[in-house]
Amino acid sequence: MKPERFETWLTVDGKGLYCRPGGFHIDPYGGAKRAVVTHGHSDHARPGHARVLATRETLAVMTTRLGAAATKGTQAAAYGEKISIGDVTVTLFPAGHVLGSAQVLIEWKGARVVVSGDYKRGADPTCPAFELVPCDLFITEATFALPVFQHGDAREQVAKLLRSHGQFPERAHVVGAYGLGKSQRVIALLREAGYERPIYLHGALAECCALYESFGVRLGPLKSATGAKREEMRGEIVLAPPSAIADRWSRRLPDPVTAFASGWMRVRARARQQGVELPLVISDHADWGELTATIAETGAEEIWVTHGREDALLHHIQTTGRKGRALALVGREDEDQ
Ligand SMILES: [Zn+2]
Ligand SMILES: [Zn+2]
């Protein structure tokens, strides 16, 4: 029997990507009957679904960020656990993006489809590493899908932060880092590098850090920057959401060195424009090399691109003899801000 074309059973409707024989959406906009959620970032995990399947960690993130009402009717899946939904089998695999992040394997009539969610291949002490899942159709993100994006080793960027910290003992170092994932990764990398001093946190980051610790991720001594006196933070490292580093909030810090941990820091103009003195190229998304290598390693003959800079990637997919398609899902932000 000729296998059915993927477009006939994986469709895009007003709520996003829909698996017809399974009767569920993946990372839908609010109000889906049944949702499989890849991870807790707000452009993927939205409130208002009747039923949600996700990892235990992602469900905990959703409860923390969206409130208990957002996650009624939930079902937790362990990585590797096979779950029947409608006529398909769904299995979650680590995506290496943030705590609890998962790729979704959908098996139907002998066909294997993997939806990557957001992912990266680089080491991250705060979540299990990306697991390669062979498939026929790979549906990938494309946040950093331009050859200019080569993230390199995050540990070198943290070493750069520590060198600056050693060089300017009279100044505070304020590091802008996304609240879920990036800030905990920066802290864990600092600890790996042997930095054991208390790290000061903007209030907006405390909740996610506590959540990571409740899942056994060691972050070491953390202190609230809100309650700290100005002089106390001299010579210390302070983490804050990106929006706070250029804001009045950071004026309370003693002569701060402004750093920003993001894949976008590869673009110098962007760092300059945002007034970042110490750009740190640390991303939780696959860079160009990781995207193209992963596409090849999955063995998939067909590649769909969900969100990001799809043009260059589609061109690459076609030149390597695969079939490519842009899904152009709306409402996905450049979350790695
Ligand atoms: Zn994400
Ligand atoms: Zn995303």
mmCIF file of N, CA and C and ligand atoms in Angstrom, residues 27 38-39 41 43-44 97 117-118 141 143 285 307 332-336, ligand 2:
data_model
loop_
_atom_site.group_PDB
_atom_site.id
_atom_site.type_symbol
_atom_site.label_atom_id
_atom_site.label_comp_id
_atom_site.label_asym_id
_atom_site.label_seq_id
_atom_site.Cartn_x
_atom_site.Cartn_y
_atom_site.Cartn_z
ATOM 1 N N ASP A 27 1.537 22.181 20.239
ATOM 2 C CA ASP A 27 1.806 23.577 20.621
ATOM 3 C C ASP A 27 0.768 24.546 20.056
ATOM 4 N N THR A 38 5.289 20.854 23.552
ATOM 5 C CA THR A 38 6.697 20.454 23.526
ATOM 6 C C THR A 38 7.487 21.006 24.701
ATOM 7 N N HIS A 39 7.194 22.259 25.121
ATOM 8 C CA HIS A 39 7.926 22.847 26.251
ATOM 9 C C HIS A 39 7.219 24.097 26.750
ATOM 10 N N HIS A 41 7.893 27.394 27.079
ATOM 11 C CA HIS A 41 7.967 28.782 26.605
ATOM 12 C C HIS A 41 6.593 29.250 26.125
ATOM 13 N N ASP A 43 5.329 30.908 23.745
ATOM 14 C CA ASP A 43 4.800 30.809 22.382
ATOM 15 C C ASP A 43 4.486 29.356 22.001
ATOM 16 N N HIS A 44 4.749 28.432 22.899
ATOM 17 C CA HIS A 44 4.423 27.018 22.651
ATOM 18 C C HIS A 44 3.373 26.507 23.645
ATOM 19 N N HIS A 97 16.491 21.611 24.937
ATOM 20 C CA HIS A 97 16.236 23.058 24.813
ATOM 21 C C HIS A 97 16.141 23.721 26.192
ATOM 22 N N GLY A 117 9.871 20.707 18.137
ATOM 23 C CA GLY A 117 9.755 21.804 19.095
ATOM 24 C C GLY A 117 11.002 22.651 18.925
ATOM 25 N N ASP A 118 11.416 23.377 19.958
ATOM 26 C CA ASP A 118 12.706 24.070 19.914
ATOM 27 C C ASP A 118 13.760 23.097 20.428
ATOM 28 N N GLU A 141 12.273 23.522 13.912
ATOM 29 C CA GLU A 141 12.303 24.966 14.142
ATOM 30 C C GLU A 141 13.403 25.574 13.276
ATOM 31 N N THR A 143 14.817 29.055 14.236
ATOM 32 C CA THR A 143 15.050 30.377 14.837
ATOM 33 C C THR A 143 16.363 31.000 14.357
ATOM 34 N N HIS A 285 18.831 27.438 21.206
ATOM 35 C CA HIS A 285 18.341 26.933 19.918
ATOM 36 C C HIS A 285 19.500 26.387 19.091
ATOM 37 N N HIS A 307 8.989 27.598 12.337
ATOM 38 C CA HIS A 307 9.064 29.045 12.595
ATOM 39 C C HIS A 307 10.508 29.483 12.659
ATOM 40 N N ARG A 332 4.616 32.794 16.614
ATOM 41 C CA ARG A 332 5.815 32.326 17.288
ATOM 42 C C ARG A 332 6.776 33.504 17.369
ATOM 43 N N GLU A 333 7.214 33.830 18.539
ATOM 44 C CA GLU A 333 8.101 34.977 18.686
ATOM 45 C C GLU A 333 9.564 34.534 18.603
ATOM 46 N N ASP A 334 10.424 35.519 18.404
ATOM 47 C CA ASP A 334 11.848 35.260 18.543
ATOM 48 C C ASP A 334 12.120 35.207 20.043
ATOM 49 N N GLU A 335 11.813 34.056 20.632
ATOM 50 C CA GLU A 335 11.794 34.015 22.092
ATOM 51 C C GLU A 335 13.173 34.155 22.707
ATOM 52 N N ASP A 336 14.201 33.838 21.951
ATOM 53 C CA ASP A 336 15.533 33.842 22.552
ATOM 54 C C ASP A 336 16.055 35.264 22.639
HETATM 55 ZN ZN ZN B 2 9.948 28.614 19.924
#
